[in-house]
PDB file of C-alpha atoms and ligand atoms in Angstrom:
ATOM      1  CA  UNK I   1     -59.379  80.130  -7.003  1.00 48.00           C
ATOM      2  CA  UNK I   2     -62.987  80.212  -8.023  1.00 53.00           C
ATOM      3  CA  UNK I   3     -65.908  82.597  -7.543  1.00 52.00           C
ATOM      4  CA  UNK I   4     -69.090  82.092  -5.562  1.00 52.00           C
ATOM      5  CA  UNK I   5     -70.765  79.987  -8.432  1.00 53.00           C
ATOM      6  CA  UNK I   6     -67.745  77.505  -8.740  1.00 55.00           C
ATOM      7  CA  UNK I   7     -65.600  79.241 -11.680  1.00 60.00           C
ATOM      8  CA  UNK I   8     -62.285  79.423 -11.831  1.00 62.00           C
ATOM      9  CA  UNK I   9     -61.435  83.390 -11.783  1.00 71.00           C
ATOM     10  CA  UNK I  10     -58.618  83.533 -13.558  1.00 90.00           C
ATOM     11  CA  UNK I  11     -59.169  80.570 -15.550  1.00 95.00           C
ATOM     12  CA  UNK I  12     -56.568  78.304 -17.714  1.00 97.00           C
ATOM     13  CA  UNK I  13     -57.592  77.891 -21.499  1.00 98.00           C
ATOM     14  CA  UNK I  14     -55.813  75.492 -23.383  1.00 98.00           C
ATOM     15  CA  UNK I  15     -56.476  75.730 -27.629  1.00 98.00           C
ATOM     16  CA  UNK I  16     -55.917  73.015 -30.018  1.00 98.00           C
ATOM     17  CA  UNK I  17     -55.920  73.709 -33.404  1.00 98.00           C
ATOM     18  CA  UNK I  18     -55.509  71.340 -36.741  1.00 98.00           C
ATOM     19  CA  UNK I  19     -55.743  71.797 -40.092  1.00 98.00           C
ATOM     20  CA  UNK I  20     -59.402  73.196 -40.977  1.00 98.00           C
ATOM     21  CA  UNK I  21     -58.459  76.265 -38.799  1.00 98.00           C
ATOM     22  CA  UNK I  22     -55.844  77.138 -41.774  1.00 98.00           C
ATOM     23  CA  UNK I  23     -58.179  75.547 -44.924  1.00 98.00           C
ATOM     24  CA  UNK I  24     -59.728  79.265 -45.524  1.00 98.00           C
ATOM     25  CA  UNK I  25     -56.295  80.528 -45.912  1.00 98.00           C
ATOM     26  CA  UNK I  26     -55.570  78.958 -48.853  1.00 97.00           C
ATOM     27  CA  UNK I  27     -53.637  75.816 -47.139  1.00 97.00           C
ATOM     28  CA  UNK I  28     -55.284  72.398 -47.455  1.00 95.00           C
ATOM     29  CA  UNK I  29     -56.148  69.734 -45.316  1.00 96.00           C
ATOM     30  CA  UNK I  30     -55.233  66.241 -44.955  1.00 95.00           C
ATOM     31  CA  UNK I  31     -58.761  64.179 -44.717  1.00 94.00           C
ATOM     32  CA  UNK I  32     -61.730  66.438 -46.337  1.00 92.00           C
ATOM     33  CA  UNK I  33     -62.041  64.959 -49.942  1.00 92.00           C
ATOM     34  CA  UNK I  34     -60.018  67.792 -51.494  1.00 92.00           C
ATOM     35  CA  UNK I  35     -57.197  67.131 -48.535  1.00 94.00           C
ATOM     36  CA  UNK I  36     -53.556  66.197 -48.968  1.00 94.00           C
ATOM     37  CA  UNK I  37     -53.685  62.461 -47.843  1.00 94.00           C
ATOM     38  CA  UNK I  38     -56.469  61.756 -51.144  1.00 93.00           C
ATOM     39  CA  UNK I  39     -53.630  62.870 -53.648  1.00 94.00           C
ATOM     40  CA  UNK I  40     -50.389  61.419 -51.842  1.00 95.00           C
ATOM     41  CA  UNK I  41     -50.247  58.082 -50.102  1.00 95.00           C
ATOM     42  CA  UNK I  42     -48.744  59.117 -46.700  1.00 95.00           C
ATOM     43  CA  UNK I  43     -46.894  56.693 -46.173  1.00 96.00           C
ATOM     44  CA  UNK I  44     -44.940  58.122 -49.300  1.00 96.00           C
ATOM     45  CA  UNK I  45     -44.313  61.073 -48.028  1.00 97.00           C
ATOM     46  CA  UNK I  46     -44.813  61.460 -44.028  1.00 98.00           C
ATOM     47  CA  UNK I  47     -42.648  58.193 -42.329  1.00 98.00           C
ATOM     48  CA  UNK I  48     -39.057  57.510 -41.222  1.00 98.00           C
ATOM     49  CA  UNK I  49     -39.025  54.960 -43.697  1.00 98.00           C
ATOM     50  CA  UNK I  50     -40.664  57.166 -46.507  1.00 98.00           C
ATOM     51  CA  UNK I  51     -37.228  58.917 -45.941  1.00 98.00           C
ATOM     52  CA  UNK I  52     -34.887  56.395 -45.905  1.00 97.00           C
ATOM     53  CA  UNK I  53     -36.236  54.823 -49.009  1.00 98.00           C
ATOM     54  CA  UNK I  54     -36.900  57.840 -50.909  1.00 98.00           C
ATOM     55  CA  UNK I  55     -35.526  61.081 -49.406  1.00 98.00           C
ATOM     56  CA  UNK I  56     -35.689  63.621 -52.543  1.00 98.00           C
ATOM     57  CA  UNK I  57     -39.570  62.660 -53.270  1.00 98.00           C
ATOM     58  CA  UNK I  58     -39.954  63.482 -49.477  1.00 98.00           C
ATOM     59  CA  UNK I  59     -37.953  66.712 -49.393  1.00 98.00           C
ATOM     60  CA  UNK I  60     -40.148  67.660 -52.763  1.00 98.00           C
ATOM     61  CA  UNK I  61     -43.198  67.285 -50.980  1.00 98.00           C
ATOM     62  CA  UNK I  62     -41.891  69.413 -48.124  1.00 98.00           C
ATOM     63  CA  UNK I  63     -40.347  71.823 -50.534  1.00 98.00           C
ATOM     64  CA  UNK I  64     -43.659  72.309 -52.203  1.00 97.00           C
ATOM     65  CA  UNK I  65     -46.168  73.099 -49.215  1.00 98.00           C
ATOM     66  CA  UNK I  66     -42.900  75.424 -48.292  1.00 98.00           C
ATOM     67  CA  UNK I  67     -43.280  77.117 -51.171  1.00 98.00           C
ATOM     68  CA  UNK I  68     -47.024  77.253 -51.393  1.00 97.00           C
ATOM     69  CA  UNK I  69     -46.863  78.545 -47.596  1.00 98.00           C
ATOM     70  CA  UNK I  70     -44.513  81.017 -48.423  1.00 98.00           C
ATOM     71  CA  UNK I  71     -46.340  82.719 -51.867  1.00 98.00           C
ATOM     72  CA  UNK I  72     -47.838  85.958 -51.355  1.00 96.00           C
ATOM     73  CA  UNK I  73     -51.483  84.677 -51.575  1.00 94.00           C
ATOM     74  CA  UNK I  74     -51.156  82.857 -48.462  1.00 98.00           C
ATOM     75  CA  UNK I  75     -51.933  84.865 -44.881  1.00 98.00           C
ATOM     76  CA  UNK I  76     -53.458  84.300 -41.733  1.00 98.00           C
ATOM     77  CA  UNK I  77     -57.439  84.338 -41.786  1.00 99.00           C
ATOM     78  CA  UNK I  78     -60.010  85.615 -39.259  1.00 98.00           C
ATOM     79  CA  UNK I  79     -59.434  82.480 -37.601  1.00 99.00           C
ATOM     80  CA  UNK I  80     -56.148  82.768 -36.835  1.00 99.00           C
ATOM     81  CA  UNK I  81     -56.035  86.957 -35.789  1.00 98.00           C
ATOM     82  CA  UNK I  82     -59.169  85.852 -32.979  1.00 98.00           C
ATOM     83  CA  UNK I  83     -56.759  83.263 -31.424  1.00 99.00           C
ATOM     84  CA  UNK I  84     -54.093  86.025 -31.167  1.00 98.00           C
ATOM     85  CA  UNK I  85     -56.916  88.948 -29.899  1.00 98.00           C
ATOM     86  CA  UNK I  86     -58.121  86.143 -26.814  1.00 98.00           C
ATOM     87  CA  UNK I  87     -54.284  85.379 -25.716  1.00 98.00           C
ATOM     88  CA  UNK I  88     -53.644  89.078 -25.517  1.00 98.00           C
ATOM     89  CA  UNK I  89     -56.672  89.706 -24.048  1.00 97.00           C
ATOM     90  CA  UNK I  90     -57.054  86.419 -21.443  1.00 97.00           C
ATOM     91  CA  UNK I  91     -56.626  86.991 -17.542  1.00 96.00           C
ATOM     92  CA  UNK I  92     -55.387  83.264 -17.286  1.00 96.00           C
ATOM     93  CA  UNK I  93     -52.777  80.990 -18.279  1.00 97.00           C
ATOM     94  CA  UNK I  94     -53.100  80.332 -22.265  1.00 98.00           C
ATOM     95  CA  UNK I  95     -51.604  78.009 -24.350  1.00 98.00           C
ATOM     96  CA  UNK I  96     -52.273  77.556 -27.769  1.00 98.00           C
ATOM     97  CA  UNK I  97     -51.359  73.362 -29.087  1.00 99.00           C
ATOM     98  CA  UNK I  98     -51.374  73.496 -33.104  1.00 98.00           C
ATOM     99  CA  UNK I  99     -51.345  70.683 -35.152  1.00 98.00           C
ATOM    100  CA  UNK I 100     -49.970  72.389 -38.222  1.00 98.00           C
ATOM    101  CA  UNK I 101     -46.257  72.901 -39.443  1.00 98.00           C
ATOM    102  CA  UNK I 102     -47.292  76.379 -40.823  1.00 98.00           C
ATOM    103  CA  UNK I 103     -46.515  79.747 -39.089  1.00 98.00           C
ATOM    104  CA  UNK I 104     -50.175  81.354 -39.187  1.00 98.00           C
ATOM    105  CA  UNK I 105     -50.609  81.390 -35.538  1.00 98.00           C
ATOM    106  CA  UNK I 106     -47.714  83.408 -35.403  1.00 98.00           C
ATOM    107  CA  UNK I 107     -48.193  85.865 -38.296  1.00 98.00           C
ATOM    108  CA  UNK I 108     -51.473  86.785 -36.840  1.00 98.00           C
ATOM    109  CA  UNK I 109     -49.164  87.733 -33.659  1.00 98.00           C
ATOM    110  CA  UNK I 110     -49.841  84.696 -31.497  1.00 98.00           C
ATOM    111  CA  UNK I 111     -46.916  84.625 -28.811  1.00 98.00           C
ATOM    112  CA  UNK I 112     -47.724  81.360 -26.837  1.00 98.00           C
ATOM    113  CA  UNK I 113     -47.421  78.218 -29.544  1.00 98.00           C
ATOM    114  CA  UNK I 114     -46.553  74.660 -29.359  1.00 98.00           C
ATOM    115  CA  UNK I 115     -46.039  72.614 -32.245  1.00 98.00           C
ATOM    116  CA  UNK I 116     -46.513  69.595 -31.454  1.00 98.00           C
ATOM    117  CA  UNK I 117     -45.830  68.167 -35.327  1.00 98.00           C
ATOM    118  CA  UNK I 118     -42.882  70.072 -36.023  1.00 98.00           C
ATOM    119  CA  UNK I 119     -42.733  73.353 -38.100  1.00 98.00           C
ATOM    120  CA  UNK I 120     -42.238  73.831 -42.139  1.00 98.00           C
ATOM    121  CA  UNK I 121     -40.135  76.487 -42.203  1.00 98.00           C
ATOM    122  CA  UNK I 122     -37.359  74.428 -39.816  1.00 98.00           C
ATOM    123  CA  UNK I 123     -34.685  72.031 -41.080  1.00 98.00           C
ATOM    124  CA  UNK I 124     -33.376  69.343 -38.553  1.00 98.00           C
ATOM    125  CA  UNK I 125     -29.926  67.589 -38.699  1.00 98.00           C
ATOM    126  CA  UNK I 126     -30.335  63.833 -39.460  1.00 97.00           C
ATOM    127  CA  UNK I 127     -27.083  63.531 -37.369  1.00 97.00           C
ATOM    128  CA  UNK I 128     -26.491  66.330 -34.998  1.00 97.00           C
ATOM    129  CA  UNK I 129     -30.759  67.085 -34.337  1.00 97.00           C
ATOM    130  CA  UNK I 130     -29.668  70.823 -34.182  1.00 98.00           C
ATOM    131  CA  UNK I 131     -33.103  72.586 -35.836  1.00 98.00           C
ATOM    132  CA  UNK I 132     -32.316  75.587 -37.621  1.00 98.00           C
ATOM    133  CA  UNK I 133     -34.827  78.189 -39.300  1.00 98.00           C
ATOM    134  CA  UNK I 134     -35.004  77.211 -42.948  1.00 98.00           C
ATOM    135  CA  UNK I 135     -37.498  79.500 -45.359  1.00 97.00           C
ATOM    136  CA  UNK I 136     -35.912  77.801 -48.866  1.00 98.00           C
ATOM    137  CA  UNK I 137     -36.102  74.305 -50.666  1.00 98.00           C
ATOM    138  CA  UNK I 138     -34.005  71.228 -48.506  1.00 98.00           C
ATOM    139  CA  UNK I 139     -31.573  69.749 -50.898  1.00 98.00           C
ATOM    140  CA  UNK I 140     -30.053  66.198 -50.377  1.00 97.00           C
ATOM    141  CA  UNK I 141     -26.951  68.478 -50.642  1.00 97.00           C
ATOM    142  CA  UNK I 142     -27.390  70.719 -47.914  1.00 97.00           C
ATOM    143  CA  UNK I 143     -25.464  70.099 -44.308  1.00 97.00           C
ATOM    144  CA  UNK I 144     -25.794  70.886 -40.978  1.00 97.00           C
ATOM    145  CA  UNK I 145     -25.200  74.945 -40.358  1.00 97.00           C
ATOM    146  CA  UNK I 146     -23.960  73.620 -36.401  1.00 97.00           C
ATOM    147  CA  UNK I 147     -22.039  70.267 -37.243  1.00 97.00           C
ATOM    148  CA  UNK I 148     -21.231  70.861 -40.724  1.00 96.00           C
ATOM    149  CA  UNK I 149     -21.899  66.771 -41.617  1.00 93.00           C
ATOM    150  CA  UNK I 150     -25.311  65.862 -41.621  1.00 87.00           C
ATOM    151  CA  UNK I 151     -28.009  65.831 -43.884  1.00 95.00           C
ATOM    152  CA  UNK I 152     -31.019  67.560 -43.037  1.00 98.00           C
ATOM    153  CA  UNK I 153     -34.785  66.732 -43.048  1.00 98.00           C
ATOM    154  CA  UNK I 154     -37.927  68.426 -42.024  1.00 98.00           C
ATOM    155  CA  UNK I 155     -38.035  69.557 -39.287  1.00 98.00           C
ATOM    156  CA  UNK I 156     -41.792  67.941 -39.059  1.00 98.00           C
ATOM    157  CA  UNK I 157     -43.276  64.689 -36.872  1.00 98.00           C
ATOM    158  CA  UNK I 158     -43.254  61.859 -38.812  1.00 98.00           C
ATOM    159  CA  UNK I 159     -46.144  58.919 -38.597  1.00 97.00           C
ATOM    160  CA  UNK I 160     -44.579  56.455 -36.035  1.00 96.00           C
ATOM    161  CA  UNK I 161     -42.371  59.558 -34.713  1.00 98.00           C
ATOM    162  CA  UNK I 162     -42.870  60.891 -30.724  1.00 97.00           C
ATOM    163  CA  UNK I 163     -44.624  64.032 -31.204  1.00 98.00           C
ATOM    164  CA  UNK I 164     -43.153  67.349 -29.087  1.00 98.00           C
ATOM    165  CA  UNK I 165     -43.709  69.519 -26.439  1.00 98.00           C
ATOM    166  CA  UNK I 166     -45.211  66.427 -24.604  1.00 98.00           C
ATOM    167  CA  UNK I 167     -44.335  67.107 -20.871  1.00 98.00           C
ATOM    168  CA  UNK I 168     -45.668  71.121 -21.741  1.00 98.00           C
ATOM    169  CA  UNK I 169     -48.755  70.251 -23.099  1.00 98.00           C
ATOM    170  CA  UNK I 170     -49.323  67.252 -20.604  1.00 98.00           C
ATOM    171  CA  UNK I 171     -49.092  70.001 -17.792  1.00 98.00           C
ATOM    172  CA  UNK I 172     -51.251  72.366 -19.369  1.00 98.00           C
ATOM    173  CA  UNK I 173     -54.056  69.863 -20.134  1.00 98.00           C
ATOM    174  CA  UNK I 174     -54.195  68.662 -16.902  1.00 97.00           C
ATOM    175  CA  UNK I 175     -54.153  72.512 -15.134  1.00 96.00           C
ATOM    176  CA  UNK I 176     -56.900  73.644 -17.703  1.00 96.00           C
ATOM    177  CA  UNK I 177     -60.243  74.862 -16.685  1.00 97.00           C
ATOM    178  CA  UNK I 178     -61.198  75.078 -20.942  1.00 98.00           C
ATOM    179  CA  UNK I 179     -60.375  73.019 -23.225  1.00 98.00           C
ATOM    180  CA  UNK I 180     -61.073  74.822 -27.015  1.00 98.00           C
ATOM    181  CA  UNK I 181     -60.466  72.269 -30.179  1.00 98.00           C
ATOM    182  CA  UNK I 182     -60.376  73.866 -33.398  1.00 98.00           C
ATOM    183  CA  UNK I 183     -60.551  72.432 -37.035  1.00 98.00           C
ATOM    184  CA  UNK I 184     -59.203  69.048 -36.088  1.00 98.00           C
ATOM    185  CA  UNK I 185     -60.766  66.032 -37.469  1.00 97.00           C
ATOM    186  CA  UNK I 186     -59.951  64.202 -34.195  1.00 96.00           C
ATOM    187  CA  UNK I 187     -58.540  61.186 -35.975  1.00 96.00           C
ATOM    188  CA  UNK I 188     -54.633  61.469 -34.691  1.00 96.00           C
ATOM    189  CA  UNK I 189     -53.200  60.488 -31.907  1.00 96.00           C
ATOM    190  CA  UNK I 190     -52.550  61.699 -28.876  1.00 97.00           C
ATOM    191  CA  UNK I 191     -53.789  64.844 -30.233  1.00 98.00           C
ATOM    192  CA  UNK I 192     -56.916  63.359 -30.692  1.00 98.00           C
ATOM    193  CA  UNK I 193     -56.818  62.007 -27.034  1.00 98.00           C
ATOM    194  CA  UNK I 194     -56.287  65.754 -25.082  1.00 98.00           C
ATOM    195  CA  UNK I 195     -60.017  66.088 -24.789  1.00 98.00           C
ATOM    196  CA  UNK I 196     -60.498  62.748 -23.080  1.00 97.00           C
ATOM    197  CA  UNK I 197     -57.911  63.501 -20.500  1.00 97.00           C
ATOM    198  CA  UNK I 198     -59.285  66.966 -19.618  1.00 97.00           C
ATOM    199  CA  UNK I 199     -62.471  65.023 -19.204  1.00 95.00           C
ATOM    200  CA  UNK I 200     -61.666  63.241 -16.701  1.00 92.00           C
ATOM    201  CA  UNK I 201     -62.359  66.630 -14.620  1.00 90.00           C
ATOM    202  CA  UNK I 202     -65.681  66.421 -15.124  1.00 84.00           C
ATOM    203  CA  UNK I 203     -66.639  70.162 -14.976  1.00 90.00           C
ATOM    204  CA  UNK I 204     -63.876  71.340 -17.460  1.00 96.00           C
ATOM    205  CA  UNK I 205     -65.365  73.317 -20.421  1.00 97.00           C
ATOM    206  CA  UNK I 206     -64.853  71.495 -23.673  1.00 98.00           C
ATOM    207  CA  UNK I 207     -65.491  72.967 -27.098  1.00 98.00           C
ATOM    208  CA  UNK I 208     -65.415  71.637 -30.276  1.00 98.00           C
ATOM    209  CA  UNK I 209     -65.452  74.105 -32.907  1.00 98.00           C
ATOM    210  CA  UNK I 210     -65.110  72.504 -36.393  1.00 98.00           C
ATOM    211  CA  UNK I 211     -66.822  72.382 -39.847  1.00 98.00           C
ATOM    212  CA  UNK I 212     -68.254  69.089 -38.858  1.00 97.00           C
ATOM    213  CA  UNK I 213     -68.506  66.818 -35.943  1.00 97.00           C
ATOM    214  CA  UNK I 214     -65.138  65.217 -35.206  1.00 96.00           C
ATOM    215  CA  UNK I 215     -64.485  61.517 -34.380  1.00 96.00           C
ATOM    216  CA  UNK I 216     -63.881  63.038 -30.961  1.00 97.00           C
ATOM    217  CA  UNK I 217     -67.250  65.092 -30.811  1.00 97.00           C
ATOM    218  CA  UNK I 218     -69.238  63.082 -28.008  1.00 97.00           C
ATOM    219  CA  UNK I 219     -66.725  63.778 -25.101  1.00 97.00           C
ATOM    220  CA  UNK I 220     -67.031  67.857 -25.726  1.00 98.00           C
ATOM    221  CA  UNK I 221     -69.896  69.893 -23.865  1.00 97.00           C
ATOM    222  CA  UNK I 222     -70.352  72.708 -26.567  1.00 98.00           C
ATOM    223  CA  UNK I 223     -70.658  72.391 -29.807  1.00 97.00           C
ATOM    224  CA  UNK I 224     -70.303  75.142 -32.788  1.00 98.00           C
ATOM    225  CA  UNK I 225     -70.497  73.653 -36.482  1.00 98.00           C
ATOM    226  CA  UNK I 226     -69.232  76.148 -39.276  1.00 98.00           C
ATOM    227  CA  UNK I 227     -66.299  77.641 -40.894  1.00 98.00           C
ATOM    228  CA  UNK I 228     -63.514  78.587 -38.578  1.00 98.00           C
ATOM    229  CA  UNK I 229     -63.633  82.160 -40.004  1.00 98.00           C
ATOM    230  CA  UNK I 230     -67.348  82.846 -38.936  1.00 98.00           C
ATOM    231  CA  UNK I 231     -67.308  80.588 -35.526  1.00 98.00           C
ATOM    232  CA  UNK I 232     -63.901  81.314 -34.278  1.00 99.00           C
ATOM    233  CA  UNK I 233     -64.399  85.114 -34.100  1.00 98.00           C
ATOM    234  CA  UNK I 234     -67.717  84.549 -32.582  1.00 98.00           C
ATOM    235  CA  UNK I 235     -66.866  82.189 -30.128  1.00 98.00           C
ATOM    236  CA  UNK I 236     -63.477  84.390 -29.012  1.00 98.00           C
ATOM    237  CA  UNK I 237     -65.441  87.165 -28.405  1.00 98.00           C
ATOM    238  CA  UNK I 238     -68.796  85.566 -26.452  1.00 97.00           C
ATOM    239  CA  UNK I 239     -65.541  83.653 -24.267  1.00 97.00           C
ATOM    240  CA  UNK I 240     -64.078  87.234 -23.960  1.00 97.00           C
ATOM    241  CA  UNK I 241     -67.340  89.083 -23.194  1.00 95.00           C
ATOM    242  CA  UNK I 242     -68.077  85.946 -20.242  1.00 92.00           C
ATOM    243  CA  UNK I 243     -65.068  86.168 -18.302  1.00 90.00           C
ATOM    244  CA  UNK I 244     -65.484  89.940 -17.871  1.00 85.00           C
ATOM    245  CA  UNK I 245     -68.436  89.385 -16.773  1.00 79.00           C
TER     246      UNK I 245
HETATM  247  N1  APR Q   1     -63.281  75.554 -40.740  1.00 63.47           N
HETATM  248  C1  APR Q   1     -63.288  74.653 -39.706  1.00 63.47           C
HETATM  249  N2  APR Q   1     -63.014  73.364 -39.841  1.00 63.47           N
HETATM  250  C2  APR Q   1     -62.697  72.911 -41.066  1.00 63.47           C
HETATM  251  C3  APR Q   1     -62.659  73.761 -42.193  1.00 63.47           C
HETATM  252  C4  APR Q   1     -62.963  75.131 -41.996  1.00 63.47           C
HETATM  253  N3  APR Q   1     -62.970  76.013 -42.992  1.00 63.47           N
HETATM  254  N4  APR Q   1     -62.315  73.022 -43.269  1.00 63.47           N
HETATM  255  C5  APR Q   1     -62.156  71.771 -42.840  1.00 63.47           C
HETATM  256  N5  APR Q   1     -62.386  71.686 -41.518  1.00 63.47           N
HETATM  257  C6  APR Q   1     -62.304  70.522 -40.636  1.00 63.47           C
HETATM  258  C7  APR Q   1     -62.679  69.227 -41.310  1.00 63.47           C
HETATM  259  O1  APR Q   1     -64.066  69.007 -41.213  1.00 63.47           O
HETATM  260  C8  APR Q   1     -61.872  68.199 -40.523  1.00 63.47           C
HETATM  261  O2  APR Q   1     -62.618  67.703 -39.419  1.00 63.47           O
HETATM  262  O3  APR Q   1     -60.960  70.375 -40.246  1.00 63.47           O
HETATM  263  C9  APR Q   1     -60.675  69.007 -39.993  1.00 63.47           C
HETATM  264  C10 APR Q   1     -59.355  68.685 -40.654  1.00 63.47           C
HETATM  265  O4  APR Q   1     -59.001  67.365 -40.352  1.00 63.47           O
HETATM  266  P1  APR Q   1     -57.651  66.705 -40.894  1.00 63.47           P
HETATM  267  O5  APR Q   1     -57.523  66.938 -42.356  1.00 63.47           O
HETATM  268  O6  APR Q   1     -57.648  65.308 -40.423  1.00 63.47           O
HETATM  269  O7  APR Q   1     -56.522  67.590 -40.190  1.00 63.47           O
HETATM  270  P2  APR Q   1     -55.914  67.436 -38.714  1.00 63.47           P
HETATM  271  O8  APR Q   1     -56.966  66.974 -37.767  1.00 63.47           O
HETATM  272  O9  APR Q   1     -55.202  68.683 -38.411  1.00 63.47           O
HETATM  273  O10 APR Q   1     -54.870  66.276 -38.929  1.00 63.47           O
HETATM  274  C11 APR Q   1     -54.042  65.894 -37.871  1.00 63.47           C
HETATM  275  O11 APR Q   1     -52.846  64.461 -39.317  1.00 63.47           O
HETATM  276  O12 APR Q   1     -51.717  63.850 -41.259  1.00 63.47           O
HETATM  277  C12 APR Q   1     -51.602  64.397 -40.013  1.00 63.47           C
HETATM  278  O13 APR Q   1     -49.744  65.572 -39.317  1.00 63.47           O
HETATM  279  C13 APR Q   1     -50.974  65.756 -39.962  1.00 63.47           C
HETATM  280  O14 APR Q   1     -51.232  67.424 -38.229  1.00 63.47           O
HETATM  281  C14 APR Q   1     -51.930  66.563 -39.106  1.00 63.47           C
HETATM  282  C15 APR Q   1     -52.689  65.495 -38.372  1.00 63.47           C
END
């Protein structure tokens, strides 16, 4: 339903987030110069075959951003407490996509979250695919809490793995009236495709806000440039203060 200038009234926001949303919280990203994929070759670490070949210098690496997300220094930022203020606050349908295997979103009390590459503090069994919280190190020793047999890995998408939550997000993306892409350098796919299929409506808000223009920055309408801590805030509440309007 819309209002006498065209607007939806209730309308559907759909979030992204990536990586640079989570940078000011002590968490590193993967492509700025100081980012993960410039001190670890990725293909290392972060494929199926990584794993088979190698699968205790995989679980390190998991183990270590576990551990890192898990030390007292970390918490959610400014950022991350906005996105949770405009889903409590938003007369529509909201769903927030994230990128990121940490639990920010959710520690700042966001309730609606996909993650579509997985989530660090899971475990998933290699035979059985049951996914079971796991807050501690993954050992080549450990088995399957469900099945009792198989070996577990991270419970995190893989390069060359099907990300998840496709179908949800699919539907959401193609309902939305606002399309809001946070901290994402725009580089991986489909991720970095969502804003090209919400533009084929052409009058869909899309918003880039990022430290720097993304690979993807030509098919958004608005632009904000900055840290997510100044630009998220501000942008949450100028959205907030326009649809009660
Ligand atoms: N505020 C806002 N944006 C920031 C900040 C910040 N403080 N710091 C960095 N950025 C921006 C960078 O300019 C960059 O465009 O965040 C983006 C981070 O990009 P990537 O490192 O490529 O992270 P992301 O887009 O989330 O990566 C996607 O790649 O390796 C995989 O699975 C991994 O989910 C990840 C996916």
């Amino acid at each position: 339903m819309t209002d006498h200038t065209g607007r939806a009234k209730r309308p559907s926001l759909v979030v992204l987030t990536g990586a640079g949303i989570s940078r000011e919280s002590g968490i590193p990203t993967f492509r700025d110069a100081d980012g993960l994929w410039a001190q670890v070759d990725l293909e290392d670490v972060a494929t199926p075959e990584a794993f088979a070949r190698d699968p205790e210098r995989v679980l390190d690496f998991y183990n270590a951003r576990r551990r890192v997300l898990l030390s007292s220094d970390i918490a959610p930022n400014a950022a991350h407490v906005a996105l949770a203020r405009l889903e409590e606050s938003w007369p529509g349908d909201f769903l927030l996509i994230t990128q990121n295997i940490d639990d920010l979103h959710e520690r700042a009390g966001s309730k609606r979250v996909l993650h579509m590459h997985g989530e660090l503090l899971k475990a998933r069994c290699t035979l059985c695919e049951e996914v079971h919280p796991w807050p501690k190190d993954i050992t080549l020793a450990d088995t399957c809490p469900a099945c009792g047999r198989g070996p577990m890995r991270p419970h995190v998408v893989w390069f060359g793995e099907i990300p998840l939550h496709m179908e949800e997000i699919t539907q959401a993306l193609q309902a939305c009236d606002i399309f809001v892409s946070i901290g994402t350098s725009g580089t991986v796919w489909p991720a970095a495709g969502f804003v090209a299929e919400v533009a084929h409506r052409p009058h869909t808000r899309r918003v880039e806000l990022n430290l720097e223009p993304s690979e993807q920055n030509a098919l958004f309408t608005e632009h904000h440039h900055g840290p997510a801590t100044r630009i998220v805030p501000a942008f949450v509440d100028a959205l907030l203060a326009d649809v009660r309007e």
